CSV table of C-alpha atoms in Angstrom, one decimal:
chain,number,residue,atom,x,y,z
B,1,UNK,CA,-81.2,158.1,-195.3
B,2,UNK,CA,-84.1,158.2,-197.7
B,3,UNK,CA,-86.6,160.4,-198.2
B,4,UNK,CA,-89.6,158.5,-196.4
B,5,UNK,CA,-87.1,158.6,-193.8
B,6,UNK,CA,-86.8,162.3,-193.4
B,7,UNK,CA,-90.7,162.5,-193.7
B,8,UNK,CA,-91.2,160.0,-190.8
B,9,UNK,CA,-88.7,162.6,-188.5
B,10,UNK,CA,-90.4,165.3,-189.6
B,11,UNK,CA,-93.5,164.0,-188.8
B,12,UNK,CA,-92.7,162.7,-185.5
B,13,UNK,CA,-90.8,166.0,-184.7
B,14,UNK,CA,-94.3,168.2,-185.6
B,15,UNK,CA,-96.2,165.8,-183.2
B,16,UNK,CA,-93.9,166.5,-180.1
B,17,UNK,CA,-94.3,170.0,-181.2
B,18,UNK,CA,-98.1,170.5,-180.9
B,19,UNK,CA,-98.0,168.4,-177.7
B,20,UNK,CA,-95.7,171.1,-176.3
B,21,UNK,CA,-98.1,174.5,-177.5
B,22,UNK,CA,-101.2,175.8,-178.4
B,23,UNK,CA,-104.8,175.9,-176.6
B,24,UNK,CA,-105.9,173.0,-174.6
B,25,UNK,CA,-108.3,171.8,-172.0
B,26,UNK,CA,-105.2,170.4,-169.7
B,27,UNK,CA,-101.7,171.7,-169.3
B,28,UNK,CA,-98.8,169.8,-167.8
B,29,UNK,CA,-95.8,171.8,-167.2
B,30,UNK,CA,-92.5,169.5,-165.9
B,31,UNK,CA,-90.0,171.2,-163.5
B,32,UNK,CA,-86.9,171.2,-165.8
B,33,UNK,CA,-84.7,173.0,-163.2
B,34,UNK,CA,-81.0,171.2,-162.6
B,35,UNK,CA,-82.6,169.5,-159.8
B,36,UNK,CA,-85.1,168.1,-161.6
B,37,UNK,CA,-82.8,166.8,-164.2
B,38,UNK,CA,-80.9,165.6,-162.2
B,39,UNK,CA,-83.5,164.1,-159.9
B,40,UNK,CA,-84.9,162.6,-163.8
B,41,UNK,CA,-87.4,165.1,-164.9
B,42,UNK,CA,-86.4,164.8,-168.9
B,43,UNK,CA,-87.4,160.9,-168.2
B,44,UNK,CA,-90.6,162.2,-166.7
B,45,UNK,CA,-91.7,164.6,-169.7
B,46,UNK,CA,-90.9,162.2,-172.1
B,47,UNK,CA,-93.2,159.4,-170.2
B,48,UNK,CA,-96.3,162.2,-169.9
B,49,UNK,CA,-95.6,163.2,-173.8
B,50,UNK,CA,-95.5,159.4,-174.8
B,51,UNK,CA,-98.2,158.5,-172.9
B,52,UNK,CA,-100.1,161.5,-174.2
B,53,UNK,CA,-99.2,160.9,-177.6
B,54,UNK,CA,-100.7,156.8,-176.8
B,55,UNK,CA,-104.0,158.0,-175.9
B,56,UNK,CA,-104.6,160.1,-178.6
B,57,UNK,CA,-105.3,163.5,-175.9
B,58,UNK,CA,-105.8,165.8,-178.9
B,59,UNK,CA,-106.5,168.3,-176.0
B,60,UNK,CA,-103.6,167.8,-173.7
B,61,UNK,CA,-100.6,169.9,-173.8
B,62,UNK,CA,-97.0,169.0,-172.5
B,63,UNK,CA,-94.6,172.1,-171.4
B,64,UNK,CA,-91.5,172.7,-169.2
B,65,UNK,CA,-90.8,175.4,-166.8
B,66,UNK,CA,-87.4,176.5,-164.9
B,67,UNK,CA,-86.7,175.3,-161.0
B,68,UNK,CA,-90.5,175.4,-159.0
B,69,UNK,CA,-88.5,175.9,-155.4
B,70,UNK,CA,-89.8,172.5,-154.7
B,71,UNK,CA,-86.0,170.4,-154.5
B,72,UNK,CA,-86.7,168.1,-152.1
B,73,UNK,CA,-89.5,166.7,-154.1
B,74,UNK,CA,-88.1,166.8,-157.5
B,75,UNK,CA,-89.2,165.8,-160.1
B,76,UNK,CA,-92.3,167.9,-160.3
B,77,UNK,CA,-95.5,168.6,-162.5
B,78,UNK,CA,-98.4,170.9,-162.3
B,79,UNK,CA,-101.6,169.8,-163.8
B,80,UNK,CA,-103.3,172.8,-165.1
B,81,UNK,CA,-107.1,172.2,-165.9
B,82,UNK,CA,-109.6,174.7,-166.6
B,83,UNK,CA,-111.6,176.4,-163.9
B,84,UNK,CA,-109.9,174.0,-161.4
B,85,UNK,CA,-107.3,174.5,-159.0
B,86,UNK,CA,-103.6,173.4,-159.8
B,87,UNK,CA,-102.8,169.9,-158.8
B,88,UNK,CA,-98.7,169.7,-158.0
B,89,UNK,CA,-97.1,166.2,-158.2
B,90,UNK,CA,-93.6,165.8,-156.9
B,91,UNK,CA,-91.0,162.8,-156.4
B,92,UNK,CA,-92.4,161.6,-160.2
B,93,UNK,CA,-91.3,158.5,-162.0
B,94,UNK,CA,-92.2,157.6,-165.8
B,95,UNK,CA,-94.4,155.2,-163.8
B,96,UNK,CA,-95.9,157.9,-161.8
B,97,UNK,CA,-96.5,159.8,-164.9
B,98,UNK,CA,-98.3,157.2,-166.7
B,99,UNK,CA,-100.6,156.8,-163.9
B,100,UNK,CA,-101.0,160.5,-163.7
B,101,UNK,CA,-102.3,160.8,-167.8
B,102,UNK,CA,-104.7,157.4,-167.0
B,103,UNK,CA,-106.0,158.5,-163.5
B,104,UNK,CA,-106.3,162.2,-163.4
B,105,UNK,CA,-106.2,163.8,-167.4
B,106,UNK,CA,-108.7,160.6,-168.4
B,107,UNK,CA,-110.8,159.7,-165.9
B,108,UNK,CA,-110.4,163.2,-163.3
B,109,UNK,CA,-109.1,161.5,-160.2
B,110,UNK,CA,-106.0,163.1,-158.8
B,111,UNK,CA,-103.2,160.6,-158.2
B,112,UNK,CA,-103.7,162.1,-154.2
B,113,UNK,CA,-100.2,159.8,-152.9
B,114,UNK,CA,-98.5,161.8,-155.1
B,115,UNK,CA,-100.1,165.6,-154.7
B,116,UNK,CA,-97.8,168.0,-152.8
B,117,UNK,CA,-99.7,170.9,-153.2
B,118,UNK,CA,-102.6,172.2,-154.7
B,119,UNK,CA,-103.1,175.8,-155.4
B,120,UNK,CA,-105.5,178.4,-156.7
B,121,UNK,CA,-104.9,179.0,-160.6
């Protein structure tokens, strides 16, 4: 492995990394319980963080929480935005997900076929 090789990792790796914390005007957090696993949640986080990444969102974050008591409907995300109410998704592809970043984070629309729940933040 050379070094431009190492840099490129590194590089890639500090990118994920910011997706995942800080300040920003949208939060997605991904149920990353067991059922969500196994229901494909790590497919699901890595489709919003790609697709994030695509679009250039400088002020969208990506982050993962433990079991959301929603099984039957896994996987789920919550889309936290500021001063609005928290949109839950459930039974999510990488598809889904896409959609989600393009419809809702982009242009503010709510994927509504895929909303389970929407709560006070």
């Amino acid at each position: 492995m050379k070094l431009e090789d190492l840099r490129k990792i590194r590089e890639k790796a500090e990118k994920e990394l910011k997706l995942r914390e800080g300040k920003a005007r949208v939060k997605i957090v991904v149920g990353m319980g067991t059922s969500g696993i196994a229901a494909g949640a790590r497919e699901v986080l890595k489709a919003f963080i790609d697709e994030i990444e695509k679009r250039n969102l400088q002020d969208v974050i990506v982050t993962q929480s433990g079991e959301k008591g929603l099984s039957s409907h896994e996987p789920v995300a919550e889309v936290w935005e500021e001063g609005k109410p928290i949109v839950v998704y459930g039974n999510l592809t990488p598809e889904i997900a896409r959609r989600i970043v393009a419809e809702h984070i982009v242009n503010g629309n709510p994927v509504t076929e895929y909303v389970i729940e929407v709560k006070e933040a």
